[in-house]
mmCIF file of C-alpha atoms in Angstrom:
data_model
loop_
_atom_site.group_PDB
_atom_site.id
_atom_site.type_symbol
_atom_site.label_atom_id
_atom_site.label_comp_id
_atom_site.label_asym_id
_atom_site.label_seq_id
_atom_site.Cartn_x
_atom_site.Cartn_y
_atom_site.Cartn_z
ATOM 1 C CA UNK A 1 0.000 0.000 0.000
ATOM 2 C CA UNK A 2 2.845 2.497 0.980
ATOM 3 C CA UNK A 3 4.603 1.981 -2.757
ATOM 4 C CA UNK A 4 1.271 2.602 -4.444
ATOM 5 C CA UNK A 5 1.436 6.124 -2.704
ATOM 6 C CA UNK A 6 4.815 6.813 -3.969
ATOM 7 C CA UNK A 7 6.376 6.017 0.076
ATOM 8 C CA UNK A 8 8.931 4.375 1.308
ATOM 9 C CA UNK A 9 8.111 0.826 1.865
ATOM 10 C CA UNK A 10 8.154 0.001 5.693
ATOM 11 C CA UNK A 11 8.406 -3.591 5.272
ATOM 12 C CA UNK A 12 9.010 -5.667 2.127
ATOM 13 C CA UNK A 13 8.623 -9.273 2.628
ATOM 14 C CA UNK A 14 5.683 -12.131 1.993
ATOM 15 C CA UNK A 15 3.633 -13.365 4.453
ATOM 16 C CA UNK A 16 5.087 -16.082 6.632
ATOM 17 C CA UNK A 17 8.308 -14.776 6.631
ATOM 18 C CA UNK A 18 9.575 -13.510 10.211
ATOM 19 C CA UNK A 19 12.580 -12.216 11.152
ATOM 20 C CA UNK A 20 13.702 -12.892 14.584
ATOM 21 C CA UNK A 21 17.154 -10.754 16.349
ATOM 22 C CA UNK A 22 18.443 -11.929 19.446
ATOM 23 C CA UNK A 23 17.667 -9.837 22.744
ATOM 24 C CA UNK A 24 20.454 -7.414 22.743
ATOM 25 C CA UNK A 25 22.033 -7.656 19.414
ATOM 26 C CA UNK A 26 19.659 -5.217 17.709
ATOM 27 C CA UNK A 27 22.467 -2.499 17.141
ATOM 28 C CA UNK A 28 24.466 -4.781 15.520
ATOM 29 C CA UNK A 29 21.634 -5.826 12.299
ATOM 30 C CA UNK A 30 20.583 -2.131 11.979
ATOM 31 C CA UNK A 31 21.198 -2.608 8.085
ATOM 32 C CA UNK A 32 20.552 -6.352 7.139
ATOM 33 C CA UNK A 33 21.183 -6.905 3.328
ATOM 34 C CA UNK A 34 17.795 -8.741 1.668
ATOM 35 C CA UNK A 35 20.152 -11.758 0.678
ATOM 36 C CA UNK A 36 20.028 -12.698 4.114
ATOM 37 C CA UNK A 37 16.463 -12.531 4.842
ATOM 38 C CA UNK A 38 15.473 -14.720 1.986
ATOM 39 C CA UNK A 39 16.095 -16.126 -1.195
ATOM 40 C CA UNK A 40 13.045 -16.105 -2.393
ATOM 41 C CA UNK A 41 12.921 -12.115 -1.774
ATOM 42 C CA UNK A 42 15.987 -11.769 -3.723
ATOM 43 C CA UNK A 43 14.706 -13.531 -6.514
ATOM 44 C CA UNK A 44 11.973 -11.509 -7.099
ATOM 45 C CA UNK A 45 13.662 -8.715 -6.990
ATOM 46 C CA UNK A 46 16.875 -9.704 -8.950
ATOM 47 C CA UNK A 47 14.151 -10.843 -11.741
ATOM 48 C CA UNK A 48 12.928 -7.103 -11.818
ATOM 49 C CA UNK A 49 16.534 -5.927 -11.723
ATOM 50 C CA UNK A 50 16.894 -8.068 -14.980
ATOM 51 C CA UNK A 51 13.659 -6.768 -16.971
ATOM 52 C CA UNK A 52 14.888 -2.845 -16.738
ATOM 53 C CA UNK A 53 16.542 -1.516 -19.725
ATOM 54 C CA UNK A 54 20.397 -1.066 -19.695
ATOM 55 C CA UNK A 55 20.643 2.256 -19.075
ATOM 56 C CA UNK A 56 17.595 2.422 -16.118
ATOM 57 C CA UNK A 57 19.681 -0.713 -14.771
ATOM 58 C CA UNK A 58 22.912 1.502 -14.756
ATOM 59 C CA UNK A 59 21.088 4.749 -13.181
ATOM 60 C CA UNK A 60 20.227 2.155 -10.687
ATOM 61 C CA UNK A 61 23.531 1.059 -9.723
ATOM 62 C CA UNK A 62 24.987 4.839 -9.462
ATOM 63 C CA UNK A 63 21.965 5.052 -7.335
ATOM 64 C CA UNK A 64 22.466 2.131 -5.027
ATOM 65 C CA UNK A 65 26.635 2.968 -4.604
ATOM 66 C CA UNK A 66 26.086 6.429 -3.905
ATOM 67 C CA UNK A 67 23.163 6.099 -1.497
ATOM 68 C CA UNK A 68 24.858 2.879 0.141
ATOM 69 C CA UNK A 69 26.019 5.168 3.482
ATOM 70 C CA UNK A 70 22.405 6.425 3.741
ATOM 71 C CA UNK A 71 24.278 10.109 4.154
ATOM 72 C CA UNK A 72 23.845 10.840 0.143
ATOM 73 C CA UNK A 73 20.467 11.785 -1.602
ATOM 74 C CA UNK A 74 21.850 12.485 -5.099
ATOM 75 C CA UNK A 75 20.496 15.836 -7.022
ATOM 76 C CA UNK A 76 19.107 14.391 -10.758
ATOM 77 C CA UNK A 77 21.996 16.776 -11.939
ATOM 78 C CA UNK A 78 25.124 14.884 -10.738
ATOM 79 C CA UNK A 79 23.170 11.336 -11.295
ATOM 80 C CA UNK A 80 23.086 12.736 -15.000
ATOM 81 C CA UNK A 81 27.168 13.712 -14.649
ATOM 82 C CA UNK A 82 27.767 10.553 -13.222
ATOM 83 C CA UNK A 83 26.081 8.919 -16.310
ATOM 84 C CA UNK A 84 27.765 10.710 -18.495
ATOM 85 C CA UNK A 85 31.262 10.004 -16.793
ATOM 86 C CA UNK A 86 30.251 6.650 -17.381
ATOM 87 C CA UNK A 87 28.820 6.018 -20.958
ATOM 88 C CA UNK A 88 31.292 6.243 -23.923
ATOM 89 C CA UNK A 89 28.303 8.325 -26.026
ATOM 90 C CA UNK A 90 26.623 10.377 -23.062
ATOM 91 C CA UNK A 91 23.139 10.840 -21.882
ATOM 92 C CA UNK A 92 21.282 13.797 -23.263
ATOM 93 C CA UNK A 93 19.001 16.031 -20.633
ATOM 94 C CA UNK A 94 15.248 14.883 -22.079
ATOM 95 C CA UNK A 95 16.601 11.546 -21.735
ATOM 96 C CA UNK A 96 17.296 11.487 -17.788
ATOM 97 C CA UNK A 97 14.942 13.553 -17.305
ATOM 98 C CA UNK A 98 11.990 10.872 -19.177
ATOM 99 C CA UNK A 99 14.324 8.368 -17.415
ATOM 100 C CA UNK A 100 13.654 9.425 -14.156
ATOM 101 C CA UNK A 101 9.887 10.158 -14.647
ATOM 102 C CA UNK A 102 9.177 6.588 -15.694
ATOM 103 C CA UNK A 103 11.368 4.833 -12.949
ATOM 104 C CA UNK A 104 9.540 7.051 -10.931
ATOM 105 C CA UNK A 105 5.940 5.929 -12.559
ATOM 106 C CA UNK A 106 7.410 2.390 -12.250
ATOM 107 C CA UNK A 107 7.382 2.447 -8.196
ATOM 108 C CA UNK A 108 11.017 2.178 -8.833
ATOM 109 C CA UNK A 109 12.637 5.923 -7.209
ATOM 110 C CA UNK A 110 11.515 8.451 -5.126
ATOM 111 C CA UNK A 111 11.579 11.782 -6.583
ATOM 112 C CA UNK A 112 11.555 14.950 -3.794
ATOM 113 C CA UNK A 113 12.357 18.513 -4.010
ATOM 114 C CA UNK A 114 14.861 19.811 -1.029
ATOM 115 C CA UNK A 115 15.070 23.400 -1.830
ATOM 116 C CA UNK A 116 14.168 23.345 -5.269
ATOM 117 C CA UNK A 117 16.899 20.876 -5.990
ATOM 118 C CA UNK A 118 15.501 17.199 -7.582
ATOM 119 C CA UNK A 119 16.970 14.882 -5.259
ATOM 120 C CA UNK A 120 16.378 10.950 -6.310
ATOM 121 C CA UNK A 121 16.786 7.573 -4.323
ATOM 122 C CA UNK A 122 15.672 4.401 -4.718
ATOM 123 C CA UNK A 123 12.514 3.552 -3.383
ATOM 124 C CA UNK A 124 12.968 -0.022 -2.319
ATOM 125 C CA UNK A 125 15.797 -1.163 -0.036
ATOM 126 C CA UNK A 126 15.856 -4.704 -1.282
ATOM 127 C CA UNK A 127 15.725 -3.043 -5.026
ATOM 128 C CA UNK A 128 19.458 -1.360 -3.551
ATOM 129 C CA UNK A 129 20.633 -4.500 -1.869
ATOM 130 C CA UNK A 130 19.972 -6.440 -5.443
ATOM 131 C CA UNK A 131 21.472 -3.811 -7.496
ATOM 132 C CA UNK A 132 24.411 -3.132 -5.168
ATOM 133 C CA UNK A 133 25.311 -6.953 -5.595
ATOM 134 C CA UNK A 134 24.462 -7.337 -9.189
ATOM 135 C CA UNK A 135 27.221 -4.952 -9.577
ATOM 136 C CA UNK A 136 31.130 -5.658 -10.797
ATOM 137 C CA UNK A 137 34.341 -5.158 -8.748
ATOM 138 C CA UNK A 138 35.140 -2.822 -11.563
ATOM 139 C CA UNK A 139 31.882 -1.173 -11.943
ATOM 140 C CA UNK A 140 31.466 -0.231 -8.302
ATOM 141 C CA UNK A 141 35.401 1.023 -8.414
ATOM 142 C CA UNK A 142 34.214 2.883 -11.610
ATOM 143 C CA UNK A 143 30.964 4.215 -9.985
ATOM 144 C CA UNK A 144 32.671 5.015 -7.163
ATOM 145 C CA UNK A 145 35.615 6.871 -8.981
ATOM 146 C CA UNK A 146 32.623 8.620 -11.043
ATOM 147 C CA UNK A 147 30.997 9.928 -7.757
ATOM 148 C CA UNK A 148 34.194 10.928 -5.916
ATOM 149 C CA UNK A 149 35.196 13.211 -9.538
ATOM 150 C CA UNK A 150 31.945 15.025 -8.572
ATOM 151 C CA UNK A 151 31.064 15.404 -5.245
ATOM 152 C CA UNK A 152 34.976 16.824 -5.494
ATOM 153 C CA UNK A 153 33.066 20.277 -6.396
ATOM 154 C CA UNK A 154 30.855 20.421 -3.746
ATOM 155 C CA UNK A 155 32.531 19.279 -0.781
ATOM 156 C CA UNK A 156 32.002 22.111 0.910
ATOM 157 C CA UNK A 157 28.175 22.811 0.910
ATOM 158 C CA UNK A 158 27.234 19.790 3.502
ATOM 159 C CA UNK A 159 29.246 18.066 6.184
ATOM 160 C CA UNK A 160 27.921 14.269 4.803
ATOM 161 C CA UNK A 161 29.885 15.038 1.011
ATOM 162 C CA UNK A 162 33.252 14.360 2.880
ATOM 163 C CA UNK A 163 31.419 11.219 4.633
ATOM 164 C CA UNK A 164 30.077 9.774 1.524
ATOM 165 C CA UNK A 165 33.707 10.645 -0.449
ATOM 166 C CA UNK A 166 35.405 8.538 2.103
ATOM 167 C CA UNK A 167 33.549 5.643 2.261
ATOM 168 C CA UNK A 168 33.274 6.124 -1.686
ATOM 169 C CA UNK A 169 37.272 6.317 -1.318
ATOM 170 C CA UNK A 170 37.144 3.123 0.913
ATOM 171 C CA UNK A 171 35.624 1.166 -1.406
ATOM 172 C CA UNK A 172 38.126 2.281 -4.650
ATOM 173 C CA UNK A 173 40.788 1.369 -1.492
ATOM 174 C CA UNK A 174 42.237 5.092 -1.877
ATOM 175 C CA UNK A 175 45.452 5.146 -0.224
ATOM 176 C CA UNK A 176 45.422 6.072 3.588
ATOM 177 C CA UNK A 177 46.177 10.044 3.392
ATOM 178 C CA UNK A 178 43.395 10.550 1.120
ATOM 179 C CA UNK A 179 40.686 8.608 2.905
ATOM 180 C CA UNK A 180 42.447 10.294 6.047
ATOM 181 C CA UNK A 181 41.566 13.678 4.566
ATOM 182 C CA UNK A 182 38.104 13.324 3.527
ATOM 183 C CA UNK A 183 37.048 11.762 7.392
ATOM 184 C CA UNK A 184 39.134 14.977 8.692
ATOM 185 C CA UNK A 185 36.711 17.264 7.115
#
């Protein structure tokens, strides 16, 4: 009911399906990937992963890498620099922008204005957790690369940019000074 309204889903799972923590162990499965709730989950999802065109499939990805530390909500405009970074023959403007409307239509991202900016995110967290693992050694480096080359400009406007950069320089396994310098700021 919550997708149909365009919401975050609180819960995505089929009936029967519990998921049981031990007493006192909740801090440490505050972010539990949907490959280790169930398989069956994972399927379904990885199956709608698979029907999405190439390009909504790599919008995805950027989208799942760069909102991975949960500190990032993208603006459309560096998604669409990202993409561009990334594809040999570039995405045009009327083309991200139908993009996003119809993975938007498609229950697939949540669109929101934050001070008249576009900001985008996937709308399912099992959706992320699929795409995130769908995803090459050398696409996430790539992705990752892609992102850090961009947030580089605005690293100053919010406290979580130098956040994301260094886990986003973690995970391209920066060398020490550099990750050093983006957790200083």
């Amino acid at each position: 009911v919550r997708l149909k309204e365009g919401k975050s889903a609180l819960l995505v799972l089929t009936e029967g399906i519990s998921l049981q923590i031990p007493r006192g162990s909740l801090r440490d499965y505050q972010r539990i990937s949907v490959m280790s709730l169930t398989s069956e989950v994972a399927m379904r999802f990885a199956h709608v992963f698979d029907e999405l065109p190439p390009l909504t499939q790599t919008l995805a990805k950027v989208l799942s890498i760069a909102c991975h530390s949960g500190f990032l909500s993208p603006t459309q405009e560096l998604l669409w620099e990202v993409l561009n970074n990334l594809i040999a023959e570039g995405v045009e403007v009327h083309t991200m922008n139908s993009l996003v409307d119809e993975m938007s239509e498609m229950y697939l991202l949540k669109v929101y204005d934050m001070d008249g900016i576009r900001r985008l995110r996937l709308l399912s967290p099992a959706l992320a957790d699929v795409t995130r693992d769908v995803c090459t050694p050398v696409q996430v480096r790539s992705i990752a690369e892609a992102l850090i080359d961009r947030l580089k400009s605005c690293i100053h406007e919010s406290f979580r940019i130098p956040l994301v950069m260094a886990a986003l320089s973690h995970l391209v396994e920066a060398d020490e000074e550099t990750q050093a310098s983006f957790w200083k700021q």
